[in-house]
Amino acid sequence: MKMKEEKAVVVFSGGQDSTTCLFWAKQQFGAVEAVTFDYGQRHRREIEVAQAIAAELGVRHTVLDMSLLGQLAPNALTRDDIAIEQKEGELPTTFVDGRNLLFLSFAAVLAKQRGARHIVTGVCETDFSGYPDCRDVFIKSLNVTLNLAMDYEFVIHTPLMWLTKAETWQLADELGALEFIRTKTLTCYNGIIADGCGECPACVLRKRGLDDYLREKAGVERP
Ligand code: ZN
C-alpha cells in the first residue's frame, strides 16, 4: 500500500521540529492527526500553541494527560526551581527520563485505535543535546518492541534524525512552511513564541540554524 493511502499520527509539541514533521507528514500520508502530551510543562502556552497550529492546519488533535511523568521525574521543563543547565559529563536538566519511551508508546496505542500504523516524531541525533531517547538506535529498538507488544506493523518515521538545525529549516522551506514555522511555533524554554527570548539554549540553537540556512540560501540564489 502506498503511504498516500495510509494514516499517520504525529507526536506534536507545537515547536519547530514537530511542526516541520506535521507538514512533512501531511505531504506523505493520506490522513494525519497529531497528539500532544501534557506533562506539566512550565509553559502552558506550549499546549495552546499546539492546539492553535493543529486547528489552523485542519488536523485532528488529541492532548493526553501525562502529568505523572513530571511528578516522577522532576526536571527543568516542569519545575521553576530547577535551572536549565548542563554540567560536564551529565545530561542537561531539561532531559526527562522515559519521556520519548512513554510518549511514543502512548502515541502507538492511539495510532492503533485509529487504524494508523505510521508514527512520526521529530527526534534528532545531530542537535548535540545528547538525549539518549533521541538516538536512532533507541527508536529502532522501540519500533521492534511496539510491534511485538501490540502485534501490529508500526513504522516510526524520524524525518529529522540526521538533519542539522539549518537543514531542518531547509526542509520547512521545501515544504512551503518556513514563515509559518518561524512565526507560529514555540521552541523557547522561556515560553516566548516565534523567535523567542533569544537567550535560552533552544533559542540559540534555533536562531543559529535559521541564520545558517538563510545565509546559505542567499549564497545559492546570488547570480
Ligand atoms: Zn528562549
PDB file of N, CA and C and ligand atoms in Angstrom, residues 188-189 197-198 200 203, ligand 1:
ATOM      1  N   CYS A 188      11.125  28.095  22.551  1.00  0.00           N
ATOM      2  CA  CYS A 188      11.830  28.779  23.643  1.00  0.00           C
ATOM      3  C   CYS A 188      11.515  28.183  25.023  1.00  0.00           C
ATOM      4  N   TYR A 189      12.563  27.954  25.816  1.00  0.00           N
ATOM      5  CA  TYR A 189      12.383  27.448  27.184  1.00  0.00           C
ATOM      6  C   TYR A 189      11.718  28.486  28.094  1.00  0.00           C
ATOM      7  N   CYS A 197      13.020  34.167  23.343  1.00  0.00           N
ATOM      8  CA  CYS A 197      13.773  35.093  24.197  1.00  0.00           C
ATOM      9  C   CYS A 197      15.134  35.417  23.596  1.00  0.00           C
ATOM     10  N   GLY A 198      15.616  34.528  22.718  1.00  0.00           N
ATOM     11  CA  GLY A 198      16.913  34.769  22.069  1.00  0.00           C
ATOM     12  C   GLY A 198      18.105  34.349  22.918  1.00  0.00           C
ATOM     13  N   CYS A 200      17.943  31.523  25.661  1.00  0.00           N
ATOM     14  CA  CYS A 200      17.994  30.151  26.196  1.00  0.00           C
ATOM     15  C   CYS A 200      18.613  29.214  25.145  1.00  0.00           C
ATOM     16  N   CYS A 203      16.547  28.663  21.969  1.00  0.00           N
ATOM     17  CA  CYS A 203      16.509  29.826  21.071  1.00  0.00           C
ATOM     18  C   CYS A 203      17.827  29.984  20.311  1.00  0.00           C
TER      19      CYS A 203
HETATM   20 ZN    ZN B   1      14.315  31.243  24.580  1.00  0.00          ZN
END
